[in-house]
PDB file of C-alpha atoms in Angstrom:
ATOM      1  CA  ALA F   1      63.762 -26.153 144.175  1.00  0.00           C
ATOM      2  CA  PHE F   2      61.149 -27.447 141.692  1.00  0.00           C
ATOM      3  CA  LYS F   3      59.505 -29.754 144.303  1.00  0.00           C
ATOM      4  CA  GLY F   4      56.304 -28.471 145.261  1.00  0.00           C
ATOM      5  CA  ILE F   5      56.088 -26.209 142.189  1.00  0.00           C
ATOM      6  CA  VAL F   6      56.215 -28.020 138.850  1.00  0.00           C
ATOM      7  CA  SER F   7      54.178 -31.073 138.290  1.00  0.00           C
ATOM      8  CA  SER F   8      57.262 -33.570 137.498  1.00  0.00           C
ATOM      9  CA  PRO F   9      60.161 -32.247 139.413  1.00  0.00           C
ATOM     10  CA  THR F  10      62.430 -35.253 138.266  1.00  0.00           C
ATOM     11  CA  GLN F  11      61.839 -34.371 134.769  1.00  0.00           C
ATOM     12  CA  GLU F  12      62.154 -30.656 134.889  1.00  0.00           C
ATOM     13  CA  ILE F  13      65.174 -30.836 137.010  1.00  0.00           C
ATOM     14  CA  ALA F  14      66.947 -33.220 133.959  1.00  0.00           C
ATOM     15  CA  GLU F  15      65.350 -30.552 131.497  1.00  0.00           C
ATOM     16  CA  TYR F  16      66.946 -27.595 133.473  1.00  0.00           C
ATOM     17  CA  LEU F  17      70.454 -29.538 133.372  1.00  0.00           C
ATOM     18  CA  LYS F  18      70.208 -30.367 129.823  1.00  0.00           C
ATOM     19  CA  ARG F  19      69.540 -26.682 129.117  1.00  0.00           C
ATOM     20  CA  ASP F  20      72.579 -25.871 130.813  1.00  0.00           C
ATOM     21  CA  ILE F  21      74.681 -28.505 128.856  1.00  0.00           C
ATOM     22  CA  LEU F  22      73.329 -26.628 125.714  1.00  0.00           C
ATOM     23  CA  ASN F  23      74.306 -23.257 126.999  1.00  0.00           C
ATOM     24  CA  LEU F  24      77.552 -24.495 127.786  1.00  0.00           C
ATOM     25  CA  ALA F  25      78.037 -26.403 124.582  1.00  0.00           C
ATOM     26  CA  ILE F  26      77.344 -23.377 122.332  1.00  0.00           C
ATOM     27  CA  ARG F  27      79.041 -21.027 124.819  1.00  0.00           C
ATOM     28  CA  ASN F  28      76.108 -19.139 125.840  1.00  0.00           C
ATOM     29  CA  THR F  29      77.435 -17.322 128.902  1.00  0.00           C
ATOM     30  CA  ASP F  30      73.924 -15.337 129.409  1.00  0.00           C
ATOM     31  CA  ASN F  31      72.149 -18.101 131.305  1.00  0.00           C
ATOM     32  CA  HIS F  32      71.121 -16.171 134.107  1.00  0.00           C
ATOM     33  CA  ALA F  33      67.803 -17.184 135.933  1.00  0.00           C
ATOM     34  CA  ARG F  34      65.722 -14.792 134.199  1.00  0.00           C
ATOM     35  CA  ASN F  35      66.267 -17.106 131.122  1.00  0.00           C
ATOM     36  CA  THR F  36      64.391 -19.653 132.469  1.00  0.00           C
ATOM     37  CA  ALA F  37      60.171 -19.550 133.192  1.00  0.00           C
ATOM     38  CA  LEU F  38      57.774 -21.823 134.232  1.00  0.00           C
ATOM     39  CA  GLN F  39      54.298 -22.052 132.634  1.00  0.00           C
ATOM     40  CA  GLN F  40      50.897 -23.954 133.483  1.00  0.00           C
ATOM     41  CA  LEU F  41      49.316 -25.543 130.741  1.00  0.00           C
ATOM     42  CA  PRO F  42      45.465 -25.815 130.540  1.00  0.00           C
ATOM     43  CA  ASP F  43      45.375 -29.320 132.042  1.00  0.00           C
ATOM     44  CA  GLY F  44      47.049 -27.659 135.126  1.00  0.00           C
ATOM     45  CA  THR F  45      50.372 -29.147 134.311  1.00  0.00           C
ATOM     46  CA  VAL F  46      53.476 -26.922 135.561  1.00  0.00           C
ATOM     47  CA  GLN F  47      56.464 -27.119 133.833  1.00  0.00           C
ATOM     48  CA  LEU F  48      59.652 -25.269 132.251  1.00  0.00           C
ATOM     49  CA  THR F  49      58.549 -23.138 129.377  1.00  0.00           C
ATOM     50  CA  PRO F  50      60.025 -23.826 125.913  1.00  0.00           C
ATOM     51  CA  ILE F  51      64.014 -22.976 125.702  1.00  0.00           C
ATOM     52  CA  PHE F  52      64.365 -19.131 124.896  1.00  0.00           C
ATOM     53  CA  ASP F  53      67.223 -16.743 124.859  1.00  0.00           C
ATOM     54  CA  ILE F  54      69.738 -19.069 123.993  1.00  0.00           C
ATOM     55  CA  ALA F  55      72.518 -17.981 121.637  1.00  0.00           C
ATOM     56  CA  PRO F  56      76.386 -17.937 121.291  1.00  0.00           C
ATOM     57  CA  MET F  57      76.984 -14.892 123.730  1.00  0.00           C
ATOM     58  CA  PHE F  58      80.628 -15.441 123.441  1.00  0.00           C
ATOM     59  CA  LEU F  59      80.235 -13.283 120.240  1.00  0.00           C
ATOM     60  CA  ASP F  60      78.777 -10.415 122.385  1.00  0.00           C
ATOM     61  CA  ARG F  61      81.305  -7.467 122.530  1.00  0.00           C
ATOM     62  CA  GLU F  62      80.566  -7.004 126.331  1.00  0.00           C
ATOM     63  CA  MET F  63      81.766 -10.314 127.241  1.00  0.00           C
ATOM     64  CA  ILE F  64      78.891 -11.513 129.341  1.00  0.00           C
ATOM     65  CA  ALA F  65      80.254 -13.505 132.129  1.00  0.00           C
ATOM     66  CA  ARG F  66      78.606 -16.823 133.203  1.00  0.00           C
ATOM     67  CA  SER F  67      76.256 -15.886 136.083  1.00  0.00           C
ATOM     68  CA  CYS F  68      74.788 -19.354 137.315  1.00  0.00           C
ATOM     69  CA  ARG F  69      77.297 -21.878 138.356  1.00  0.00           C
ATOM     70  CA  TRP F  70      76.904 -25.333 140.031  1.00  0.00           C
ATOM     71  CA  LEU F  71      78.339 -25.170 143.599  1.00  0.00           C
ATOM     72  CA  ASP F  72      79.230 -27.951 145.783  1.00  0.00           C
ATOM     73  CA  ILE F  73      78.377 -27.989 149.780  1.00  0.00           C
ATOM     74  CA  ASN F  74      81.600 -25.772 150.243  1.00  0.00           C
ATOM     75  CA  GLU F  75      80.710 -23.246 147.514  1.00  0.00           C
ATOM     76  CA  HIS F  76      83.193 -24.276 145.365  1.00  0.00           C
ATOM     77  CA  GLU F  77      82.413 -24.621 141.515  1.00  0.00           C
ATOM     78  CA  ILE F  78      81.705 -28.180 140.097  1.00  0.00           C
ATOM     79  CA  ALA F  79      81.517 -28.833 136.307  1.00  0.00           C
ATOM     80  CA  ASP F  80      81.445 -32.884 136.467  1.00  0.00           C
ATOM     81  CA  LEU F  81      78.013 -33.664 135.866  1.00  0.00           C
ATOM     82  CA  ASN F  82      78.459 -36.737 138.150  1.00  0.00           C
ATOM     83  CA  ALA F  83      79.527 -34.426 140.902  1.00  0.00           C
ATOM     84  CA  ILE F  84      76.501 -32.033 139.968  1.00  0.00           C
ATOM     85  CA  ILE F  85      74.016 -34.834 139.871  1.00  0.00           C
ATOM     86  CA  ASP F  86      75.457 -35.892 143.205  1.00  0.00           C
ATOM     87  CA  ALA F  87      74.853 -32.810 144.982  1.00  0.00           C
ATOM     88  CA  LEU F  88      71.080 -32.500 143.862  1.00  0.00           C
ATOM     89  CA  LYS F  89      68.673 -32.512 146.627  1.00  0.00           C
ATOM     90  CA  VAL F  90      66.676 -35.554 145.339  1.00  0.00           C
ATOM     91  CA  ASP F  91      66.133 -39.100 146.639  1.00  0.00           C
ATOM     92  CA  GLU F  92      68.343 -41.581 144.761  1.00  0.00           C
ATOM     93  CA  LEU F  93      65.606 -43.036 142.353  1.00  0.00           C
ATOM     94  CA  GLU F  94      65.172 -39.587 141.404  1.00  0.00           C
ATOM     95  CA  ARG F  95      68.797 -39.429 140.771  1.00  0.00           C
ATOM     96  CA  ILE F  96      69.078 -42.647 138.810  1.00  0.00           C
ATOM     97  CA  ALA F  97      66.266 -41.383 136.583  1.00  0.00           C
ATOM     98  CA  ILE F  98      68.050 -37.817 135.925  1.00  0.00           C
ATOM     99  CA  ARG F  99      71.646 -39.714 135.134  1.00  0.00           C
ATOM    100  CA  GLU F 100      69.477 -41.693 132.575  1.00  0.00           C
ATOM    101  CA  ALA F 101      67.652 -38.592 131.144  1.00  0.00           C
ATOM    102  CA  ILE F 102      71.319 -36.857 130.841  1.00  0.00           C
ATOM    103  CA  ARG F 103      72.823 -40.187 129.194  1.00  0.00           C
ATOM    104  CA  ASP F 104      70.033 -39.993 126.652  1.00  0.00           C
ATOM    105  CA  PHE F 105      70.841 -36.729 126.022  1.00  0.00           C
ATOM    106  CA  ILE F 106      74.164 -37.191 124.235  1.00  0.00           C
ATOM    107  CA  ASN F 107      72.487 -37.562 120.891  1.00  0.00           C
ATOM    108  CA  VAL F 108      71.525 -34.377 120.858  1.00  0.00           C
ATOM    109  CA  VAL F 109      74.569 -32.882 121.774  1.00  0.00           C
ATOM    110  CA  GLU F 110      76.614 -34.834 119.519  1.00  0.00           C
ATOM    111  CA  SER F 111      74.304 -33.651 116.789  1.00  0.00           C
ATOM    112  CA  LEU F 112      74.357 -29.908 117.591  1.00  0.00           C
ATOM    113  CA  PRO F 113      76.699 -28.830 114.521  1.00  0.00           C
ATOM    114  CA  ASP F 114      74.287 -30.482 112.245  1.00  0.00           C
ATOM    115  CA  THR F 115      71.381 -28.971 113.944  1.00  0.00           C
ATOM    116  CA  MET F 116      73.201 -25.630 113.907  1.00  0.00           C
ATOM    117  CA  ARG F 117      73.942 -25.777 110.233  1.00  0.00           C
ATOM    118  CA  GLU F 118      70.482 -26.820 109.450  1.00  0.00           C
ATOM    119  CA  SER F 119      69.088 -23.635 111.400  1.00  0.00           C
ATOM    120  CA  GLY F 120      71.355 -21.492 109.255  1.00  0.00           C
ATOM    121  CA  VAL F 121      73.925 -20.570 111.764  1.00  0.00           C
ATOM    122  CA  ASP F 122      77.254 -19.824 110.048  1.00  0.00           C
ATOM    123  CA  ASP F 123      80.107 -22.364 109.803  1.00  0.00           C
ATOM    124  CA  ALA F 124      82.474 -19.930 111.625  1.00  0.00           C
ATOM    125  CA  ILE F 125      80.322 -19.989 114.842  1.00  0.00           C
ATOM    126  CA  ILE F 126      79.830 -23.736 114.452  1.00  0.00           C
ATOM    127  CA  GLU F 127      83.596 -24.165 114.378  1.00  0.00           C
ATOM    128  CA  GLN F 128      84.048 -21.780 117.361  1.00  0.00           C
ATOM    129  CA  CYS F 129      81.775 -24.223 119.391  1.00  0.00           C
ATOM    130  CA  LYS F 130      83.359 -27.517 118.334  1.00  0.00           C
ATOM    131  CA  TYR F 131      85.530 -27.777 121.294  1.00  0.00           C
ATOM    132  CA  SER F 132      82.902 -26.926 123.774  1.00  0.00           C
ATOM    133  CA  ILE F 133      80.601 -29.197 122.120  1.00  0.00           C
ATOM    134  CA  GLU F 134      83.020 -32.039 122.317  1.00  0.00           C
ATOM    135  CA  LYS F 135      83.607 -31.192 125.938  1.00  0.00           C
ATOM    136  CA  GLN F 136      79.884 -31.590 126.883  1.00  0.00           C
ATOM    137  CA  VAL F 137      79.756 -34.714 124.983  1.00  0.00           C
ATOM    138  CA  ASN F 138      82.637 -36.238 126.868  1.00  0.00           C
ATOM    139  CA  ASN F 139      80.940 -34.808 129.893  1.00  0.00           C
ATOM    140  CA  ILE F 140      77.738 -36.779 129.317  1.00  0.00           C
ATOM    141  CA  ALA F 141      79.545 -40.008 128.375  1.00  0.00           C
ATOM    142  CA  ALA F 142      81.012 -39.908 131.826  1.00  0.00           C
ATOM    143  CA  VAL F 143      77.702 -40.034 133.581  1.00  0.00           C
ATOM    144  CA  THR F 144      77.346 -43.113 135.437  1.00  0.00           C
ATOM    145  CA  SER F 145      74.403 -45.103 136.327  1.00  0.00           C
ATOM    146  CA  SER F 146      75.246 -44.657 140.214  1.00  0.00           C
ATOM    147  CA  PRO F 147      76.590 -42.068 142.164  1.00  0.00           C
ATOM    148  CA  SER F 148      80.127 -41.514 142.214  1.00  0.00           C
ATOM    149  CA  LYS F 149      80.214 -41.162 145.731  1.00  0.00           C
ATOM    150  CA  PRO F 150      77.419 -41.702 148.642  1.00  0.00           C
ATOM    151  CA  TYR F 151      74.945 -38.673 148.608  1.00  0.00           C
ATOM    152  CA  LYS F 152      75.259 -36.969 151.835  1.00  0.00           C
ATOM    153  CA  PRO F 153      72.417 -34.160 152.387  1.00  0.00           C
TER     154      PRO F 153
END
């Protein structure tokens, strides 16, 4: 969906995936499309805006359900990052670059508890996100350098 719109589609697809990983890690279920926007910089570059409206929404009394999900060709939900990357409508070189960007992101996710603590997040919330953070670290660690299956558009 980013091709023909943003200046660096591969980079922005990887960024979008990273943001979803963060949402899952901190248990933010309020991840609808209106929480993503594009911006055009003075030099003409079109990219995602800085991340906004991200919070541990599992704490909301209204229990907001996760609305954006990754689906395979048969409309079944997929959570495995390898399968998500395999399903992207990109060429193989782009897929390799996205895999590399996601694997490089593991340090950010691993350090989330410290980042949250330094940002003033209550220890109780950090503790409640511990399992989901670990789950995302493990999901990233499982990202391979090549497709888990041949890509079929």
